Amino acid sequence: MNKYTKYTVIIRSELKKVSTFEKIESTKRYFPHGIICIGATASDIKTIIANFHSNNSHLSADEVLCITEEVLKNSKYSEEVMVAYGLINKFVKKNYDDELLLRFEYWLENYSTNWALVDDLCIKTIYNFLFARPHLIEKTQHWSVSKVSWCRRASNVVWVKFIKRKMGKSIYYLDKNLVFQNCDILLRDEDEFVQKSVGWILKVTSLQYDEDVMNYILKNHKSMERSTIRFAIEKFAVETRQEILSLT
């Protein structure tokens, strides 16, 4: 036991206070392959994180990161992991060094056990971290060859908000070729949630490069799951969607 262990007890206690059978059953509906949950909503988790910071304003960014690590190591429920990820959100833009990206990769491979944890970490915490360090955005590409499917999913999800992103007075554009390279690697991935991430990244990329995405799908449709294609072409005109689906 160390000085941070007490915070893991507090966080689990706060989650148990808001837990109900109805919330547990409602959460399970979104995870057909099973989930170990305590029964807390996204709103509950947001409140618990806010209260944590309000009650522990004396803690430094590094101390909160240590608490996050401690919670992750001792987590039993999915919601505990989500709280742990959320604890550092307010700090990642202006604190920590570039090496935190390696920790994110470790968390994805060892603590992210469902799509919601992957997406929450990528869309909130890692997004804020990378927004302040755009030179690291492309450094996540090797996640696509991870042995852990959740990390492979993250290789796409972490980019969905960076296809085109205003940063201060300039606009950041993710190299579209990197997106297509990632998709090439993952097109035949057997994990359904990795497949969904391929559809997702292609869909958001189509908002900026619709012709390129259409050509990519036409070139690779024989290697793509129909559900992946459906997701990828959601933003296309009805006639275009029908044309592409007729090929599959």
PDB file of N, CA and C in Angstrom, residues 4-85:
ATOM      1  N   TYR A   4      -1.100   6.657  -2.373  1.00  0.00           N
ATOM      2  CA  TYR A   4      -2.146   6.904  -3.350  1.00  0.00           C
ATOM      3  C   TYR A   4      -3.272   5.873  -3.282  1.00  0.00           C
ATOM      4  N   THR A   5      -3.049   4.806  -2.541  1.00  0.00           N
ATOM      5  CA  THR A   5      -4.032   3.726  -2.484  1.00  0.00           C
ATOM      6  C   THR A   5      -5.368   4.193  -1.941  1.00  0.00           C
ATOM      7  N   LYS A   6      -5.333   5.111  -0.996  1.00  0.00           N
ATOM      8  CA  LYS A   6      -6.581   5.573  -0.383  1.00  0.00           C
ATOM      9  C   LYS A   6      -7.531   6.187  -1.404  1.00  0.00           C
ATOM     10  N   TYR A   7      -6.967   6.756  -2.473  1.00  0.00           N
ATOM     11  CA  TYR A   7      -7.809   7.385  -3.484  1.00  0.00           C
ATOM     12  C   TYR A   7      -8.573   6.339  -4.303  1.00  0.00           C
ATOM     13  N   THR A   8      -7.977   5.183  -4.488  1.00  0.00           N
ATOM     14  CA  THR A   8      -8.690   4.116  -5.203  1.00  0.00           C
ATOM     15  C   THR A   8      -9.887   3.660  -4.404  1.00  0.00           C
ATOM     16  N   VAL A   9      -9.744   3.619  -3.092  1.00  0.00           N
ATOM     17  CA  VAL A   9     -10.854   3.233  -2.209  1.00  0.00           C
ATOM     18  C   VAL A   9     -11.957   4.279  -2.275  1.00  0.00           C
ATOM     19  N   ILE A  10     -11.564   5.544  -2.261  1.00  0.00           N
ATOM     20  CA  ILE A  10     -12.544   6.636  -2.309  1.00  0.00           C
ATOM     21  C   ILE A  10     -13.325   6.605  -3.615  1.00  0.00           C
ATOM     22  N   ILE A  11     -12.624   6.425  -4.721  1.00  0.00           N
ATOM     23  CA  ILE A  11     -13.276   6.426  -6.036  1.00  0.00           C
ATOM     24  C   ILE A  11     -14.247   5.262  -6.172  1.00  0.00           C
ATOM     25  N   ARG A  12     -13.839   4.085  -5.731  1.00  0.00           N
ATOM     26  CA  ARG A  12     -14.757   2.943  -5.806  1.00  0.00           C
ATOM     27  C   ARG A  12     -15.967   3.166  -4.910  1.00  0.00           C
ATOM     28  N   SER A  13     -15.740   3.765  -3.763  1.00  0.00           N
ATOM     29  CA  SER A  13     -16.841   4.060  -2.846  1.00  0.00           C
ATOM     30  C   SER A  13     -17.832   5.033  -3.471  1.00  0.00           C
ATOM     31  N   GLU A  14     -17.319   6.057  -4.152  1.00  0.00           N
ATOM     32  CA  GLU A  14     -18.191   7.036  -4.800  1.00  0.00           C
ATOM     33  C   GLU A  14     -18.984   6.401  -5.936  1.00  0.00           C
ATOM     34  N   LEU A  15     -18.371   5.475  -6.647  1.00  0.00           N
ATOM     35  CA  LEU A  15     -19.081   4.776  -7.716  1.00  0.00           C
ATOM     36  C   LEU A  15     -20.184   3.886  -7.154  1.00  0.00           C
ATOM     37  N   LYS A  16     -19.905   3.237  -6.038  1.00  0.00           N
ATOM     38  CA  LYS A  16     -20.907   2.366  -5.423  1.00  0.00           C
ATOM     39  C   LYS A  16     -22.119   3.168  -4.933  1.00  0.00           C
ATOM     40  N   LYS A  17     -21.877   4.403  -4.516  1.00  0.00           N
ATOM     41  CA  LYS A  17     -22.974   5.243  -4.023  1.00  0.00           C
ATOM     42  C   LYS A  17     -24.002   5.536  -5.109  1.00  0.00           C
ATOM     43  N   VAL A  18     -23.555   5.650  -6.345  1.00  0.00           N
ATOM     44  CA  VAL A  18     -24.474   5.999  -7.437  1.00  0.00           C
ATOM     45  C   VAL A  18     -24.955   4.764  -8.192  1.00  0.00           C
ATOM     46  N   SER A  19     -24.422   3.606  -7.846  1.00  0.00           N
ATOM     47  CA  SER A  19     -24.763   2.378  -8.559  1.00  0.00           C
ATOM     48  C   SER A  19     -26.187   1.915  -8.269  1.00  0.00           C
ATOM     49  N   THR A  20     -26.853   1.463  -9.327  1.00  0.00           N
ATOM     50  CA  THR A  20     -28.182   0.850  -9.180  1.00  0.00           C
ATOM     51  C   THR A  20     -28.261  -0.351 -10.112  1.00  0.00           C
ATOM     52  N   PHE A  21     -29.165  -1.252  -9.795  1.00  0.00           N
ATOM     53  CA  PHE A  21     -29.361  -2.425 -10.649  1.00  0.00           C
ATOM     54  C   PHE A  21     -29.792  -1.996 -12.046  1.00  0.00           C
ATOM     55  N   GLU A  22     -30.635  -0.983 -12.114  1.00  0.00           N
ATOM     56  CA  GLU A  22     -31.135  -0.506 -13.410  1.00  0.00           C
ATOM     57  C   GLU A  22     -29.990   0.026 -14.274  1.00  0.00           C
ATOM     58  N   LYS A  23     -29.047   0.725 -13.655  1.00  0.00           N
ATOM     59  CA  LYS A  23     -27.905   1.250 -14.402  1.00  0.00           C
ATOM     60  C   LYS A  23     -27.005   0.127 -14.894  1.00  0.00           C
ATOM     61  N   ILE A  24     -26.848  -0.898 -14.083  1.00  0.00           N
ATOM     62  CA  ILE A  24     -26.038  -2.047 -14.490  1.00  0.00           C
ATOM     63  C   ILE A  24     -26.648  -2.713 -15.713  1.00  0.00           C
ATOM     64  N   GLU A  25     -27.935  -2.951 -15.659  1.00  0.00           N
ATOM     65  CA  GLU A  25     -28.616  -3.608 -16.775  1.00  0.00           C
ATOM     66  C   GLU A  25     -28.609  -2.735 -18.024  1.00  0.00           C
ATOM     67  N   SER A  26     -28.770  -1.446 -17.839  1.00  0.00           N
ATOM     68  CA  SER A  26     -28.761  -0.523 -18.981  1.00  0.00           C
ATOM     69  C   SER A  26     -27.383  -0.500 -19.646  1.00  0.00           C
ATOM     70  N   THR A  27     -26.335  -0.493 -18.841  1.00  0.00           N
ATOM     71  CA  THR A  27     -24.971  -0.476 -19.375  1.00  0.00           C
ATOM     72  C   THR A  27     -24.672  -1.744 -20.152  1.00  0.00           C
ATOM     73  N   LYS A  28     -25.083  -2.877 -19.624  1.00  0.00           N
ATOM     74  CA  LYS A  28     -24.781  -4.166 -20.243  1.00  0.00           C
ATOM     75  C   LYS A  28     -25.359  -4.281 -21.652  1.00  0.00           C
ATOM     76  N   ARG A  29     -26.421  -3.540 -21.948  1.00  0.00           N
ATOM     77  CA  ARG A  29     -27.056  -3.619 -23.267  1.00  0.00           C
ATOM     78  C   ARG A  29     -26.120  -3.183 -24.386  1.00  0.00           C
ATOM     79  N   TYR A  30     -25.138  -2.352 -24.050  1.00  0.00           N
ATOM     80  CA  TYR A  30     -24.229  -1.821 -25.063  1.00  0.00           C
ATOM     81  C   TYR A  30     -22.981  -2.692 -25.248  1.00  0.00           C
ATOM     82  N   PHE A  31     -22.892  -3.778 -24.483  1.00  0.00           N
ATOM     83  CA  PHE A  31     -21.706  -4.621 -24.531  1.00  0.00           C
ATOM     84  C   PHE A  31     -22.122  -6.084 -24.660  1.00  0.00           C
ATOM     85  N   PRO A  32     -22.469  -6.496 -25.875  1.00  0.00           N
ATOM     86  CA  PRO A  32     -22.982  -7.856 -26.091  1.00  0.00           C
ATOM     87  C   PRO A  32     -22.006  -8.961 -25.719  1.00  0.00           C
ATOM     88  N   HIS A  33     -20.718  -8.635 -25.661  1.00  0.00           N
ATOM     89  CA  HIS A  33     -19.725  -9.654 -25.313  1.00  0.00           C
ATOM     90  C   HIS A  33     -19.413  -9.659 -23.816  1.00  0.00           C
ATOM     91  N   GLY A  34     -20.154  -8.865 -23.055  1.00  0.00           N
ATOM     92  CA  GLY A  34     -19.987  -8.854 -21.613  1.00  0.00           C
ATOM     93  C   GLY A  34     -19.148  -7.692 -21.110  1.00  0.00           C
ATOM     94  N   ILE A  35     -19.417  -7.278 -19.877  1.00  0.00           N
ATOM     95  CA  ILE A  35     -18.669  -6.191 -19.243  1.00  0.00           C
ATOM     96  C   ILE A  35     -18.813  -6.347 -17.733  1.00  0.00           C
ATOM     97  N   ILE A  36     -17.776  -6.028 -17.005  1.00  0.00           N
ATOM     98  CA  ILE A  36     -17.840  -6.013 -15.544  1.00  0.00           C
ATOM     99  C   ILE A  36     -18.048  -4.567 -15.132  1.00  0.00           C
ATOM    100  N   CYS A  37     -19.266  -4.227 -14.774  1.00  0.00           N
ATOM    101  CA  CYS A  37     -19.585  -2.830 -14.466  1.00  0.00           C
ATOM    102  C   CYS A  37     -20.205  -2.708 -13.083  1.00  0.00           C
ATOM    103  N   ILE A  38     -20.054  -1.547 -12.506  1.00  0.00           N
ATOM    104  CA  ILE A  38     -20.603  -1.281 -11.184  1.00  0.00           C
ATOM    105  C   ILE A  38     -21.970  -0.615 -11.285  1.00  0.00           C
ATOM    106  N   GLY A  39     -22.243  -0.012 -12.454  1.00  0.00           N
ATOM    107  CA  GLY A  39     -23.525   0.644 -12.661  1.00  0.00           C
ATOM    108  C   GLY A  39     -23.469   2.133 -12.410  1.00  0.00           C
ATOM    109  N   ALA A  40     -22.720   2.860 -13.269  1.00  0.00           N
ATOM    110  CA  ALA A  40     -22.618   4.313 -13.168  1.00  0.00           C
ATOM    111  C   ALA A  40     -22.690   4.893 -14.571  1.00  0.00           C
ATOM    112  N   THR A  41     -23.417   5.970 -14.714  1.00  0.00           N
ATOM    113  CA  THR A  41     -23.595   6.596 -16.020  1.00  0.00           C
ATOM    114  C   THR A  41     -22.431   7.537 -16.335  1.00  0.00           C
ATOM    115  N   ALA A  42     -22.390   7.998 -17.571  1.00  0.00           N
ATOM    116  CA  ALA A  42     -21.370   8.973 -17.971  1.00  0.00           C
ATOM    117  C   ALA A  42     -21.481  10.240 -17.141  1.00  0.00           C
ATOM    118  N   SER A  43     -22.708  10.620 -16.828  1.00  0.00           N
ATOM    119  CA  SER A  43     -22.933  11.808 -15.999  1.00  0.00           C
ATOM    120  C   SER A  43     -22.407  11.588 -14.581  1.00  0.00           C
ATOM    121  N   ASP A  44     -22.626  10.391 -14.047  1.00  0.00           N
ATOM    122  CA  ASP A  44     -22.108  10.051 -12.716  1.00  0.00           C
ATOM    123  C   ASP A  44     -20.589  10.173 -12.691  1.00  0.00           C
ATOM    124  N   ILE A  45     -19.966   9.624 -13.716  1.00  0.00           N
ATOM    125  CA  ILE A  45     -18.503   9.611 -13.786  1.00  0.00           C
ATOM    126  C   ILE A  45     -17.963  11.034 -13.892  1.00  0.00           C
ATOM    127  N   LYS A  46     -18.606  11.859 -14.700  1.00  0.00           N
ATOM    128  CA  LYS A  46     -18.192  13.257 -14.837  1.00  0.00           C
ATOM    129  C   LYS A  46     -18.270  13.975 -13.489  1.00  0.00           C
ATOM    130  N   THR A  47     -19.335  13.706 -12.743  1.00  0.00           N
ATOM    131  CA  THR A  47     -19.519  14.338 -11.432  1.00  0.00           C
ATOM    132  C   THR A  47     -18.469  13.864 -10.440  1.00  0.00           C
ATOM    133  N   ILE A  48     -18.180  12.573 -10.446  1.00  0.00           N
ATOM    134  CA  ILE A  48     -17.175  12.019  -9.536  1.00  0.00           C
ATOM    135  C   ILE A  48     -15.805  12.618  -9.809  1.00  0.00           C
ATOM    136  N   ILE A  49     -15.472  12.784 -11.077  1.00  0.00           N
ATOM    137  CA  ILE A  49     -14.183  13.387 -11.438  1.00  0.00           C
ATOM    138  C   ILE A  49     -14.131  14.848 -10.980  1.00  0.00           C
ATOM    139  N   ALA A  50     -15.218  15.576 -11.209  1.00  0.00           N
ATOM    140  CA  ALA A  50     -15.272  16.993 -10.802  1.00  0.00           C
ATOM    141  C   ALA A  50     -15.151  17.122  -9.294  1.00  0.00           C
ATOM    142  N   ASN A  51     -15.842  16.268  -8.554  1.00  0.00           N
ATOM    143  CA  ASN A  51     -15.783  16.307  -7.092  1.00  0.00           C
ATOM    144  C   ASN A  51     -14.390  15.935  -6.586  1.00  0.00           C
ATOM    145  N   PHE A  52     -13.767  14.992  -7.259  1.00  0.00           N
ATOM    146  CA  PHE A  52     -12.402  14.601  -6.876  1.00  0.00           C
ATOM    147  C   PHE A  52     -11.467  15.806  -6.932  1.00  0.00           C
ATOM    148  N   HIS A  53     -11.519  16.542  -8.033  1.00  0.00           N
ATOM    149  CA  HIS A  53     -10.634  17.698  -8.182  1.00  0.00           C
ATOM    150  C   HIS A  53     -11.003  18.813  -7.204  1.00  0.00           C
ATOM    151  N   SER A  54     -12.294  18.968  -6.949  1.00  0.00           N
ATOM    152  CA  SER A  54     -12.733  19.992  -6.001  1.00  0.00           C
ATOM    153  C   SER A  54     -12.248  19.680  -4.586  1.00  0.00           C
ATOM    154  N   ASN A  55     -12.265  18.409  -4.234  1.00  0.00           N
ATOM    155  CA  ASN A  55     -11.871  18.001  -2.882  1.00  0.00           C
ATOM    156  C   ASN A  55     -10.366  17.796  -2.718  1.00  0.00           C
ATOM    157  N   ASN A  56      -9.650  17.775  -3.844  1.00  0.00           N
ATOM    158  CA  ASN A  56      -8.210  17.504  -3.788  1.00  0.00           C
ATOM    159  C   ASN A  56      -7.424  18.499  -4.636  1.00  0.00           C
ATOM    160  N   SER A  57      -7.784  19.747  -4.526  1.00  0.00           N
ATOM    161  CA  SER A  57      -7.154  20.781  -5.349  1.00  0.00           C
ATOM    162  C   SER A  57      -5.678  20.965  -5.018  1.00  0.00           C
ATOM    163  N   HIS A  58      -5.227  20.416  -3.898  1.00  0.00           N
ATOM    164  CA  HIS A  58      -3.832  20.535  -3.492  1.00  0.00           C
ATOM    165  C   HIS A  58      -2.913  19.593  -4.265  1.00  0.00           C
ATOM    166  N   LEU A  59      -3.494  18.617  -4.953  1.00  0.00           N
ATOM    167  CA  LEU A  59      -2.690  17.627  -5.661  1.00  0.00           C
ATOM    168  C   LEU A  59      -2.087  18.207  -6.943  1.00  0.00           C
ATOM    169  N   SER A  60      -0.849  17.871  -7.203  1.00  0.00           N
ATOM    170  CA  SER A  60      -0.183  18.326  -8.429  1.00  0.00           C
ATOM    171  C   SER A  60      -0.572  17.426  -9.596  1.00  0.00           C
ATOM    172  N   ALA A  61      -0.244  17.850 -10.801  1.00  0.00           N
ATOM    173  CA  ALA A  61      -0.529  17.055 -11.996  1.00  0.00           C
ATOM    174  C   ALA A  61       0.165  15.697 -11.919  1.00  0.00           C
ATOM    175  N   ASP A  62       1.410  15.688 -11.432  1.00  0.00           N
ATOM    176  CA  ASP A  62       2.141  14.425 -11.319  1.00  0.00           C
ATOM    177  C   ASP A  62       1.510  13.500 -10.284  1.00  0.00           C
ATOM    178  N   GLU A  63       1.014  14.065  -9.210  1.00  0.00           N
ATOM    179  CA  GLU A  63       0.363  13.247  -8.183  1.00  0.00           C
ATOM    180  C   GLU A  63      -0.935  12.643  -8.714  1.00  0.00           C
ATOM    181  N   VAL A  64      -1.677  13.421  -9.481  1.00  0.00           N
ATOM    182  CA  VAL A  64      -2.915  12.898 -10.059  1.00  0.00           C
ATOM    183  C   VAL A  64      -2.606  11.780 -11.050  1.00  0.00           C
ATOM    184  N   LEU A  65      -1.527  11.916 -11.798  1.00  0.00           N
ATOM    185  CA  LEU A  65      -1.127  10.851 -12.708  1.00  0.00           C
ATOM    186  C   LEU A  65      -0.790   9.578 -11.929  1.00  0.00           C
ATOM    187  N   CYS A  66      -0.138   9.724 -10.804  1.00  0.00           N
ATOM    188  CA  CYS A  66       0.172   8.560  -9.954  1.00  0.00           C
ATOM    189  C   CYS A  66      -1.105   7.916  -9.434  1.00  0.00           C
ATOM    190  N   ILE A  67      -2.088   8.733  -9.099  1.00  0.00           N
ATOM    191  CA  ILE A  67      -3.371   8.201  -8.635  1.00  0.00           C
ATOM    192  C   ILE A  67      -4.074   7.458  -9.759  1.00  0.00           C
ATOM    193  N   THR A  68      -4.026   8.029 -10.959  1.00  0.00           N
ATOM    194  CA  THR A  68      -4.595   7.354 -12.120  1.00  0.00           C
ATOM    195  C   THR A  68      -3.974   5.970 -12.288  1.00  0.00           C
ATOM    196  N   GLU A  69      -2.661   5.909 -12.208  1.00  0.00           N
ATOM    197  CA  GLU A  69      -1.962   4.627 -12.350  1.00  0.00           C
ATOM    198  C   GLU A  69      -2.394   3.648 -11.250  1.00  0.00           C
ATOM    199  N   GLU A  70      -2.543   4.148 -10.065  1.00  0.00           N
ATOM    200  CA  GLU A  70      -2.918   3.289  -8.934  1.00  0.00           C
ATOM    201  C   GLU A  70      -4.336   2.753  -9.111  1.00  0.00           C
ATOM    202  N   VAL A  71      -5.243   3.609  -9.562  1.00  0.00           N
ATOM    203  CA  VAL A  71      -6.623   3.169  -9.803  1.00  0.00           C
ATOM    204  C   VAL A  71      -6.649   2.112 -10.900  1.00  0.00           C
ATOM    205  N   LEU A  72      -5.902   2.346 -11.963  1.00  0.00           N
ATOM    206  CA  LEU A  72      -5.876   1.393 -13.076  1.00  0.00           C
ATOM    207  C   LEU A  72      -5.351   0.033 -12.625  1.00  0.00           C
ATOM    208  N   LYS A  73      -4.303   0.024 -11.830  1.00  0.00           N
ATOM    209  CA  LYS A  73      -3.716  -1.231 -11.369  1.00  0.00           C
ATOM    210  C   LYS A  73      -4.671  -2.028 -10.488  1.00  0.00           C
ATOM    211  N   ASN A  74      -5.544  -1.320  -9.801  1.00  0.00           N
ATOM    212  CA  ASN A  74      -6.437  -1.985  -8.848  1.00  0.00           C
ATOM    213  C   ASN A  74      -7.894  -1.999  -9.293  1.00  0.00           C
ATOM    214  N   SER A  75      -8.130  -1.656 -10.546  1.00  0.00           N
ATOM    215  CA  SER A  75      -9.514  -1.558 -11.025  1.00  0.00           C
ATOM    216  C   SER A  75     -10.155  -2.932 -11.173  1.00  0.00           C
ATOM    217  N   LYS A  76     -11.419  -2.974 -10.848  1.00  0.00           N
ATOM    218  CA  LYS A  76     -12.233  -4.178 -11.015  1.00  0.00           C
ATOM    219  C   LYS A  76     -13.359  -3.915 -12.007  1.00  0.00           C
ATOM    220  N   TYR A  77     -13.864  -2.694 -11.994  1.00  0.00           N
ATOM    221  CA  TYR A  77     -15.008  -2.333 -12.822  1.00  0.00           C
ATOM    222  C   TYR A  77     -14.598  -1.399 -13.956  1.00  0.00           C
ATOM    223  N   SER A  78     -15.321  -1.477 -15.048  1.00  0.00           N
ATOM    224  CA  SER A  78     -15.052  -0.631 -16.205  1.00  0.00           C
ATOM    225  C   SER A  78     -15.118   0.848 -15.838  1.00  0.00           C
ATOM    226  N   GLU A  79     -16.066   1.201 -14.999  1.00  0.00           N
ATOM    227  CA  GLU A  79     -16.238   2.616 -14.634  1.00  0.00           C
ATOM    228  C   GLU A  79     -15.039   3.163 -13.853  1.00  0.00           C
ATOM    229  N   GLU A  80     -14.361   2.300 -13.103  1.00  0.00           N
ATOM    230  CA  GLU A  80     -13.162   2.745 -12.391  1.00  0.00           C
ATOM    231  C   GLU A  80     -12.078   3.162 -13.381  1.00  0.00           C
ATOM    232  N   VAL A  81     -11.934   2.395 -14.443  1.00  0.00           N
ATOM    233  CA  VAL A  81     -10.954   2.717 -15.471  1.00  0.00           C
ATOM    234  C   VAL A  81     -11.312   4.037 -16.137  1.00  0.00           C
ATOM    235  N   MET A  82     -12.592   4.239 -16.399  1.00  0.00           N
ATOM    236  CA  MET A  82     -13.016   5.475 -17.059  1.00  0.00           C
ATOM    237  C   MET A  82     -12.778   6.689 -16.169  1.00  0.00           C
ATOM    238  N   VAL A  83     -13.020   6.542 -14.882  1.00  0.00           N
ATOM    239  CA  VAL A  83     -12.716   7.627 -13.955  1.00  0.00           C
ATOM    240  C   VAL A  83     -11.215   7.906 -13.952  1.00  0.00           C
ATOM    241  N   ALA A  84     -10.422   6.845 -13.899  1.00  0.00           N
ATOM    242  CA  ALA A  84      -8.964   7.003 -13.876  1.00  0.00           C
ATOM    243  C   ALA A  84      -8.476   7.782 -15.091  1.00  0.00           C
ATOM    244  N   TYR A  85      -8.981   7.423 -16.273  1.00  0.00           N
ATOM    245  CA  TYR A  85      -8.598   8.143 -17.482  1.00  0.00           C
ATOM    246  C   TYR A  85      -8.990   9.619 -17.387  1.00  0.00           C
TER     247      TYR A  85
END
